[in-house]
Short mmCIF file of C-alpha atoms and ligand atoms in Angstrom, two decimals:
data_model
loop_
_atom_site.label_atom_id
_atom_site.label_comp_id
_atom_site.label_asym_id
_atom_site.label_seq_id
_atom_site.Cartn_x
_atom_site.Cartn_y
_atom_site.Cartn_z
CA UNK A 8 64.07 -96.20 -57.19
CA UNK A 9 63.80 -92.96 -55.29
CA UNK A 10 63.13 -91.10 -58.57
CA UNK A 11 59.93 -93.10 -59.20
CA UNK A 12 58.24 -91.75 -56.12
CA UNK A 13 56.84 -88.49 -57.41
CA UNK A 14 55.22 -89.73 -60.67
CA UNK A 15 53.53 -92.62 -58.89
CA UNK A 16 52.04 -90.25 -56.34
CA UNK A 17 50.94 -87.81 -59.03
CA UNK A 18 48.97 -90.60 -60.69
CA UNK A 19 47.10 -91.66 -57.60
CA UNK A 20 43.33 -91.53 -58.14
CA UNK A 21 41.42 -88.50 -56.88
CA UNK A 22 40.28 -88.69 -53.31
CA UNK A 23 43.34 -90.52 -52.12
CA UNK A 24 45.65 -88.75 -49.77
CA UNK A 25 48.26 -87.47 -52.21
CA UNK A 26 50.24 -84.77 -50.42
CA UNK A 27 49.95 -82.49 -53.44
CA UNK A 28 46.16 -82.39 -53.13
CA UNK A 29 46.19 -81.35 -49.48
CA UNK A 30 45.27 -78.16 -47.67
CA UNK A 31 48.88 -77.05 -47.16
CA UNK A 32 49.60 -77.11 -50.92
CA UNK A 33 46.27 -75.42 -51.68
CA UNK A 34 47.09 -72.70 -49.14
CA UNK A 35 50.57 -72.04 -50.51
CA UNK A 36 49.33 -71.85 -54.12
CA UNK A 37 46.52 -69.57 -52.92
CA UNK A 38 49.08 -67.26 -51.33
CA UNK A 39 50.50 -66.67 -54.83
CA UNK A 40 47.25 -66.68 -56.79
CA UNK A 41 45.41 -64.35 -54.39
CA UNK A 42 47.84 -61.41 -54.74
CA UNK A 43 48.02 -61.90 -58.53
CA UNK A 44 44.21 -61.64 -58.73
CA UNK A 45 44.19 -58.67 -56.35
CA UNK A 46 46.68 -56.75 -58.53
CA UNK A 47 44.57 -57.67 -61.56
CA UNK A 48 41.42 -56.33 -59.92
CA UNK A 49 42.90 -53.02 -58.77
CA UNK A 50 44.69 -52.29 -62.06
CA UNK A 51 41.65 -53.47 -64.00
CA UNK A 52 39.42 -51.00 -62.18
CA UNK A 53 41.96 -48.22 -62.82
CA UNK A 54 42.03 -49.13 -66.50
CA UNK A 55 38.27 -49.29 -66.74
CA UNK A 56 37.73 -45.85 -65.24
CA UNK A 57 40.50 -44.22 -67.28
CA UNK A 58 38.96 -45.71 -70.39
CA UNK A 59 35.29 -45.08 -69.61
CA UNK A 60 35.22 -42.36 -66.95
CA UNK A 61 31.74 -41.76 -65.56
CA UNK A 62 30.61 -38.12 -65.93
CA UNK A 63 31.90 -36.52 -62.70
CA UNK A 64 35.24 -38.37 -62.87
CA UNK A 65 35.87 -37.06 -66.39
CA UNK A 66 36.57 -33.58 -65.03
CA UNK A 67 39.19 -34.67 -62.48
CA UNK A 68 41.17 -37.39 -64.27
CA UNK A 69 44.88 -36.89 -63.49
CA UNK A 70 47.40 -36.39 -66.29
CA UNK A 71 50.38 -37.30 -64.09
CA UNK A 72 52.41 -39.41 -63.83
CA UNK A 73 52.53 -39.58 -67.62
CA UNK A 74 53.39 -43.30 -67.35
CA UNK A 75 50.64 -44.07 -64.82
CA UNK A 76 48.40 -45.96 -67.20
CA UNK A 77 51.39 -47.67 -68.77
CA UNK A 78 52.48 -49.06 -65.39
CA UNK A 79 48.97 -49.97 -64.30
CA UNK A 80 48.11 -51.81 -67.49
CA UNK A 81 51.54 -53.47 -67.65
CA UNK A 82 50.88 -54.84 -64.15
CA UNK A 83 47.36 -55.89 -65.11
CA UNK A 84 48.49 -58.01 -68.03
CA UNK A 85 51.63 -59.33 -66.25
CA UNK A 86 49.71 -60.42 -63.15
CA UNK A 87 46.95 -61.90 -65.30
CA UNK A 88 49.52 -63.85 -67.29
CA UNK A 89 51.19 -65.15 -64.13
CA UNK A 90 47.73 -66.15 -62.88
CA UNK A 91 47.33 -68.64 -65.75
CA UNK A 92 49.74 -71.29 -64.38
CA UNK A 93 48.83 -70.40 -60.78
CA UNK A 94 45.12 -70.93 -61.42
CA UNK A 95 45.71 -74.17 -63.30
CA UNK A 96 47.88 -75.41 -60.42
CA UNK A 97 45.29 -74.41 -57.83
CA UNK A 98 42.55 -76.24 -59.72
CA UNK A 99 44.75 -79.30 -60.05
CA UNK A 100 45.55 -79.28 -56.35
CA UNK A 101 41.90 -79.09 -55.28
CA UNK A 102 40.19 -81.06 -58.05
CA UNK A 103 39.66 -84.23 -55.98
CA UNK A 104 37.56 -82.11 -53.61
CA UNK A 105 35.46 -80.79 -56.48
CA UNK A 106 34.29 -84.33 -57.26
CA UNK A 107 33.50 -85.69 -53.79
CA UNK A 108 30.46 -87.95 -53.33
CA UNK A 109 27.66 -87.34 -52.49
CA UNK A 110 27.80 -83.94 -54.19
CA UNK A 111 25.46 -82.32 -51.67
CA UNK A 112 25.11 -83.24 -48.01
CA UNK A 113 23.06 -80.39 -46.57
CA UNK A 114 21.67 -76.99 -47.46
CA UNK A 115 24.76 -75.27 -46.09
CA UNK A 116 26.98 -77.66 -47.99
CA UNK A 117 24.98 -77.02 -51.17
CA UNK A 118 25.49 -73.27 -50.75
CA UNK A 119 29.20 -73.72 -50.24
CA UNK A 120 29.43 -75.89 -53.36
CA UNK A 121 27.54 -73.25 -55.30
CA UNK A 122 29.97 -70.55 -54.18
CA UNK A 123 32.91 -72.75 -55.19
CA UNK A 124 31.32 -73.32 -58.61
CA UNK A 125 30.97 -69.55 -59.02
CA UNK A 126 34.57 -69.07 -57.88
CA UNK A 127 35.99 -71.60 -60.32
CA UNK A 128 33.85 -70.44 -63.25
CA UNK A 129 34.53 -66.74 -62.76
CA UNK A 130 38.28 -67.25 -62.18
CA UNK A 131 38.65 -69.41 -65.29
CA UNK A 132 36.59 -66.93 -67.31
CA UNK A 133 38.50 -63.84 -66.16
CA UNK A 134 41.97 -65.26 -66.60
CA UNK A 135 41.35 -66.88 -69.98
CA UNK A 136 39.19 -64.15 -71.52
CA UNK A 137 41.92 -61.67 -70.53
CA UNK A 138 44.61 -63.87 -72.04
CA UNK A 139 42.71 -64.18 -75.32
CA UNK A 140 42.12 -60.43 -75.34
CA UNK A 141 45.88 -59.80 -75.23
CA UNK A 142 45.99 -61.72 -78.50
CA UNK A 143 42.95 -59.79 -79.82
CA UNK A 144 41.09 -63.05 -80.24
CA UNK A 145 37.40 -62.91 -79.36
CA UNK A 146 35.88 -66.36 -79.90
CA UNK A 147 32.62 -65.44 -78.13
CA UNK A 148 29.42 -63.63 -79.06
CA UNK A 149 29.52 -60.93 -76.35
CA UNK A 150 31.47 -57.72 -76.02
CA UNK A 151 34.67 -58.35 -74.04
CA UNK A 152 35.05 -55.22 -71.90
CA UNK A 153 31.68 -55.04 -70.08
CA UNK A 154 31.57 -58.78 -69.43
CA UNK A 155 35.20 -58.99 -68.25
CA UNK A 156 34.52 -56.03 -65.95
CA UNK A 157 31.27 -57.41 -64.51
CA UNK A 158 32.65 -60.92 -63.93
CA UNK A 159 35.66 -59.37 -62.14
CA UNK A 160 33.29 -58.27 -59.36
CA UNK A 161 31.69 -61.71 -59.21
CA UNK A 162 35.16 -63.19 -58.87
CA UNK A 163 36.17 -60.67 -56.19
CA UNK A 164 33.04 -61.53 -54.17
CA UNK A 165 33.55 -65.26 -54.64
CA UNK A 166 37.20 -65.00 -53.52
CA UNK A 167 36.24 -63.05 -50.38
CA UNK A 168 33.53 -65.57 -49.54
CA UNK A 169 35.96 -68.43 -50.17
CA UNK A 170 38.56 -66.82 -47.89
CA UNK A 171 35.96 -66.36 -45.18
CA UNK A 172 34.80 -69.98 -45.40
CA UNK A 173 38.34 -71.33 -45.57
CA UNK A 174 39.86 -68.95 -43.01
CA UNK A 175 40.42 -71.68 -40.39
CA UNK A 176 42.06 -74.00 -42.95
CA UNK A 177 44.19 -71.19 -44.33
CA UNK A 178 45.25 -70.16 -40.83
CA UNK A 179 46.14 -73.74 -39.92
CA UNK A 180 48.32 -74.19 -43.00
CA UNK A 181 49.74 -70.73 -43.51
CA UNK A 182 53.05 -71.60 -41.86
CA UNK A 183 55.07 -74.72 -42.45
CA UNK A 184 55.34 -75.69 -38.79
CA UNK A 185 52.64 -74.82 -36.39
CA UNK A 186 53.35 -73.84 -32.81
CA UNK A 187 53.81 -76.97 -30.74
CA UNK A 188 55.84 -78.54 -33.56
CA UNK A 189 53.85 -81.31 -35.17
CA UNK A 190 55.76 -84.38 -36.37
CA UNK A 191 58.01 -83.68 -39.37
CA UNK A 192 55.99 -83.44 -42.59
CA UNK A 193 56.89 -86.49 -44.71
CA UNK A 194 55.48 -84.88 -47.85
CA UNK A 195 57.49 -81.68 -47.62
CA UNK A 196 59.89 -82.73 -50.37
CA UNK A 197 57.23 -83.51 -52.97
CA UNK A 198 55.47 -80.30 -52.16
CA UNK A 199 58.66 -78.29 -52.46
CA UNK A 200 59.34 -79.78 -55.91
CA UNK A 201 55.82 -79.04 -57.05
CA UNK A 202 55.91 -75.47 -55.79
CA UNK A 203 59.36 -74.84 -57.25
CA UNK A 204 58.09 -76.07 -60.63
CA UNK A 205 55.03 -73.86 -60.35
CA UNK A 206 57.13 -70.83 -59.38
CA UNK A 207 59.40 -71.46 -62.36
CA UNK A 208 56.40 -71.76 -64.70
CA UNK A 209 54.82 -68.52 -63.43
CA UNK A 210 58.15 -66.70 -63.64
CA UNK A 211 58.79 -68.05 -67.15
CA UNK A 212 55.46 -66.91 -68.64
CA UNK A 213 55.87 -63.51 -66.98
CA UNK A 214 59.47 -62.90 -68.00
CA UNK A 215 58.83 -63.95 -71.61
CA UNK A 216 55.85 -61.58 -71.98
CA UNK A 217 56.46 -58.58 -69.70
CA UNK A 218 59.03 -57.19 -72.17
CA UNK A 219 56.09 -56.05 -74.30
CA UNK A 220 55.76 -53.13 -71.90
CA UNK A 221 58.90 -53.22 -69.71
CA UNK A 222 61.42 -52.02 -72.28
CA UNK A 223 64.62 -53.30 -70.58
CA UNK A 224 63.20 -56.84 -70.83
CA UNK A 225 62.16 -56.43 -74.47
CA UNK A 226 64.87 -58.89 -75.66
CA UNK A 227 63.16 -61.61 -73.55
CA UNK A 228 59.72 -60.88 -75.02
CA UNK A 229 59.29 -64.21 -76.81
CA UNK A 230 55.67 -65.13 -76.10
CA UNK A 231 53.73 -61.83 -76.05
CA UNK A 232 51.60 -61.06 -79.12
CA UNK A 233 53.47 -57.76 -79.60
CA UNK A 234 57.13 -56.87 -79.52
CA UNK A 235 57.89 -53.23 -78.71
CA UNK A 236 60.77 -53.22 -81.22
CA UNK A 237 58.63 -54.33 -84.16
CA UNK A 238 56.71 -51.68 -86.08
CA UNK A 239 57.13 -48.66 -88.29
CA UNK A 240 59.01 -45.73 -86.76
CA UNK A 241 60.04 -47.97 -83.82
CA UNK A 242 56.48 -48.25 -82.53
CA UNK A 243 54.04 -51.18 -82.87
CA UNK A 244 50.84 -50.57 -84.82
CA UNK A 245 47.48 -51.73 -83.59
CA UNK A 246 45.09 -50.85 -86.42
CA UNK A 247 46.67 -50.17 -89.79
CA UNK A 248 45.53 -47.41 -92.13
CA UNK A 249 44.48 -50.11 -94.55
CA UNK A 250 42.22 -51.76 -91.95
CA UNK A 251 40.75 -48.39 -90.96
CA UNK A 252 40.15 -47.34 -94.57
CA UNK A 253 42.33 -44.23 -94.21
CA UNK A 254 45.27 -45.31 -96.38
CA UNK A 255 44.26 -42.97 -99.21
CA UNK A 256 44.19 -39.76 -97.09
CA UNK A 257 45.66 -36.96 -99.16
CA UNK A 258 47.76 -34.37 -97.31
CA UNK A 259 46.87 -31.69 -99.87
CA UNK A 260 43.12 -31.85 -99.39
CA UNK A 261 43.10 -32.85 -95.68
CA UNK A 262 41.81 -30.26 -93.22
CA UNK A 263 41.38 -30.20 -89.49
CA UNK A 264 38.08 -28.72 -88.37
CA UNK A 265 37.95 -27.28 -84.85
CA UNK A 266 34.49 -26.32 -83.61
CA UNK A 267 33.94 -23.82 -80.80
CA UNK A 268 32.83 -20.22 -80.29
CA UNK A 269 35.13 -19.16 -83.18
CA UNK A 270 35.40 -22.35 -85.29
CA UNK A 271 38.27 -22.78 -87.73
CA UNK A 272 39.53 -25.03 -90.49
CA UNK A 273 43.27 -25.61 -90.78
CA UNK A 274 45.34 -27.20 -93.52
CA UNK A 275 48.40 -29.29 -92.74
CA UNK A 276 50.65 -26.40 -93.74
CA UNK A 277 48.78 -24.03 -91.41
CA UNK A 278 49.19 -26.50 -88.54
CA UNK A 279 52.90 -26.83 -89.29
CA UNK A 280 53.17 -23.04 -89.17
CA UNK A 281 51.81 -22.95 -85.60
CA UNK A 282 54.25 -23.33 -82.65
CA UNK A 283 55.48 -26.93 -82.57
CA UNK A 284 56.20 -28.73 -79.29
CA UNK A 285 58.05 -31.93 -78.56
CA UNK A 286 56.93 -34.47 -75.94
CA UNK A 287 58.11 -37.91 -74.90
CA UNK A 288 55.00 -40.00 -74.19
CA UNK A 289 54.06 -43.68 -74.35
CA UNK A 290 51.36 -45.46 -76.26
CA UNK A 291 50.04 -47.95 -73.69
CA UNK A 292 47.61 -50.36 -75.27
CA UNK A 293 44.98 -52.01 -73.09
CA UNK A 294 46.11 -55.33 -74.54
CA UNK A 295 49.38 -55.03 -72.66
CA UNK A 296 52.07 -53.68 -74.97
CA UNK A 297 53.43 -50.19 -74.45
CA UNK A 298 56.26 -48.09 -75.77
CA UNK A 299 57.50 -44.58 -75.25
CA UNK A 300 58.07 -42.35 -78.28
CA UNK A 301 59.01 -38.81 -79.23
CA UNK A 302 56.19 -36.77 -80.73
CA UNK A 303 55.99 -33.24 -82.10
CA UNK A 304 52.97 -31.22 -83.08
CA UNK A 305 50.56 -28.53 -82.03
CA UNK A 306 49.31 -28.25 -78.47
CA UNK A 307 45.60 -28.98 -78.23
CA UNK A 308 45.50 -26.10 -75.70
CA UNK A 309 46.70 -23.73 -78.47
CA UNK A 310 43.94 -24.98 -80.77
CA UNK A 311 41.40 -24.42 -77.97
CA UNK A 312 42.65 -20.85 -77.54
CA UNK A 313 42.39 -20.33 -81.27
CA UNK A 314 38.66 -21.17 -81.24
CA UNK A 315 38.15 -19.30 -77.94
CA UNK A 316 37.08 -22.43 -76.06
CA UNK A 317 35.99 -21.64 -72.50
CA UNK A 318 38.12 -23.10 -69.67
CA UNK A 319 36.98 -26.52 -68.52
CA UNK A 320 35.86 -27.57 -72.01
CA UNK A 321 35.90 -31.18 -73.02
CA UNK A 322 37.02 -32.03 -76.54
CA UNK A 323 35.48 -34.70 -78.71
CA UNK A 324 37.99 -36.09 -81.20
CA UNK A 325 36.72 -37.70 -84.39
CA UNK A 326 38.83 -39.70 -86.79
CA UNK A 327 38.42 -39.82 -90.55
CA UNK A 328 38.08 -43.57 -90.14
CA UNK A 329 34.53 -44.28 -91.28
CA UNK A 330 33.60 -47.15 -88.97
CA UNK A 331 34.91 -49.09 -85.97
CA UNK A 332 34.64 -48.48 -82.24
CA UNK A 333 37.78 -46.34 -81.82
CA UNK A 334 37.08 -43.58 -84.31
CA UNK A 335 35.81 -41.19 -81.63
CA UNK A 336 37.36 -40.34 -78.26
CA UNK A 337 36.97 -37.65 -75.65
CA UNK A 338 39.67 -35.49 -74.07
CA UNK A 339 38.74 -34.57 -70.49
CA UNK A 340 39.35 -30.90 -69.54
CA UNK A 341 42.63 -31.55 -67.70
CA UNK A 342 43.99 -33.56 -70.61
CA UNK A 343 42.76 -31.09 -73.23
CA UNK A 344 44.55 -28.18 -71.50
CA UNK A 345 47.69 -30.11 -70.55
CA UNK A 346 50.83 -28.72 -72.23
CA UNK A 347 51.88 -32.29 -73.07
CA UNK A 348 48.71 -33.05 -75.02
CA UNK A 349 49.41 -32.68 -78.72
CA UNK A 350 47.79 -33.02 -82.04
CA UNK A 351 50.93 -34.83 -83.17
CA UNK A 352 52.29 -34.46 -86.68
CA UNK A 353 55.60 -36.33 -86.27
CA UNK A 354 56.77 -39.48 -84.52
CA UNK A 355 60.40 -40.16 -83.64
CA UNK A 356 61.59 -37.41 -85.94
CA UNK A 357 59.55 -38.22 -89.06
CA UNK A 358 56.08 -37.27 -90.27
CA UNK A 359 53.55 -39.80 -88.93
CA UNK A 360 53.37 -42.85 -91.17
CA UNK A 361 49.87 -43.71 -92.47
CA UNK A 362 49.63 -46.54 -89.93
CA UNK A 363 50.46 -44.21 -87.03
CA UNK A 364 47.73 -41.73 -87.99
CA UNK A 365 48.98 -39.46 -90.79
CA UNK A 366 48.45 -36.55 -91.05
CA UNK A 367 47.55 -35.94 -87.37
CA UNK A 368 46.76 -37.91 -84.24
CA UNK A 369 46.16 -37.26 -80.57
CA UNK A 370 48.87 -38.05 -78.02
CA UNK A 371 48.18 -37.25 -74.36
CA UNK A 372 49.71 -38.32 -71.01
CA UNK A 373 48.47 -41.04 -68.65
CA UNK A 374 45.70 -42.63 -70.71
CA UNK A 375 44.93 -45.83 -72.59
CA UNK A 376 46.28 -46.16 -76.14
CA UNK A 377 42.79 -46.75 -77.44
CA UNK A 378 42.00 -43.07 -76.73
CA UNK A 379 45.04 -41.78 -78.68
CA UNK A 380 42.96 -41.31 -81.81
CA UNK A 381 44.65 -41.53 -85.20
CA UNK A 382 43.75 -39.83 -88.53
CA UNK A 383 42.03 -36.94 -86.75
CA UNK A 384 39.68 -34.79 -88.84
CA UNK A 385 37.55 -32.99 -86.27
CA UNK A 386 37.93 -31.54 -82.77
CA UNK A 387 34.66 -30.45 -81.14
CA UNK A 388 34.70 -28.29 -78.06
CA UNK A 389 31.85 -28.85 -75.63
N1 MTE B 429 41.12 -43.80 -85.43
C1 MTE B 429 41.68 -44.77 -84.66
N2 MTE B 429 42.59 -44.43 -83.74
C2 MTE B 429 43.16 -45.39 -82.96
C3 MTE B 429 42.82 -46.74 -83.09
C4 MTE B 429 41.83 -47.08 -84.07
O1 MTE B 429 41.47 -48.25 -84.25
N3 MTE B 429 41.30 -46.06 -84.83
N4 MTE B 429 43.41 -47.67 -82.27
C5 MTE B 429 43.88 -47.18 -80.95
C6 MTE B 429 44.63 -48.16 -80.19
S1 MTE B 429 43.76 -49.47 -79.56
C7 MTE B 429 45.95 -47.99 -79.87
S2 MTE B 429 46.74 -49.00 -78.78
C8 MTE B 429 46.74 -46.89 -80.50
C9 MTE B 429 47.95 -47.49 -81.16
O2 MTE B 429 48.67 -46.49 -81.83
P1 MTE B 429 49.78 -46.90 -82.88
O3 MTE B 429 49.17 -47.89 -83.84
O4 MTE B 429 50.21 -45.63 -83.55
O5 MTE B 429 50.91 -47.50 -82.10
O6 MTE B 429 45.99 -46.17 -81.44
C10 MTE B 429 44.67 -45.90 -81.08
N5 MTE B 429 44.09 -44.99 -82.03
MO1 MO B 430 45.05 -50.46 -78.03
#
């Protein structure tokens, strides 16, 4: 009958003293969830400022390491994914406390309840809106990026407040046995089973999705929306030429316009006649997949020299795509002059396919995939 013990305890009504709803379990789950959320916050802020650098930052954005954004965003999505089971477990552990009666006992108590409501709401929102974003599913009326970014700060504040309020409880339950050796904990076995199950769940969702950016684990990528091995020219495609309305681009009539002190217009053949360079750089999508590839093409720095762009110029890149948010991007000065930044004409040894941006696309180091503009028609020096 020993095997019946755990299910019966799990089904006890809220408010009763099930060991799995106690402070020790809440503390141990918090020790896993807290770091996952902290990694999410730091990498999320990095991603946000690489994607939308405020004016002064634009001029000092680093181009090295070339895989910096790839690592940061891989960690963001992996820690966010691991946070899904951890958050659900944390909520399950504490839910009897969320429904205590009477709901409010004093002003101070009311304030604490309010901060917990904010904590729960912002944590659930951040983790699940991020998860849905990895699947490019936006079942809400607002724009994902600004709201996800703003609520992240609410969540960070709510977590800090929660830690401050709960500091004594956390301290009392941080270690298994407190000094002075309390009587042996009769619930230790149930708790260990629960935590082992939770650890296995968090590891499973991470290992079956992290292969979307961590190439050696690509064979285990079973649950992520993208697989790095699927896609034309061994690279996944985010927006197809068909979706962007650029499928009918004709190489014969296509021209690249470069504005600047001595503007020029170049055909594809003229670009191919310029010095070609090869780079190995990743596309690292904000949604979590990334893959390194071999690109060849013309250095943007050479194009800047050709139009006599002054040093320190920024470059506005415009796609021939007629609508959509990603048709325009900006190359900061360091990226524009970097020898690794190309107007790429080939990918993994073949001319770019229409879906990868034929005839020409931007590829530059250490930046979000969304800025690696495809189907380029215009470079404007400013
Ligand atoms: N013109 C244009 N360029 C674009 C996009 C787009 O929608 N339009 N999508 C971007 C995004 S979000 C990513 S991740 C990369 C993906 O490049 P790939 O499809 O060649 O792998 O292209 C970027 N370049
Ligand atoms: Mo992307």
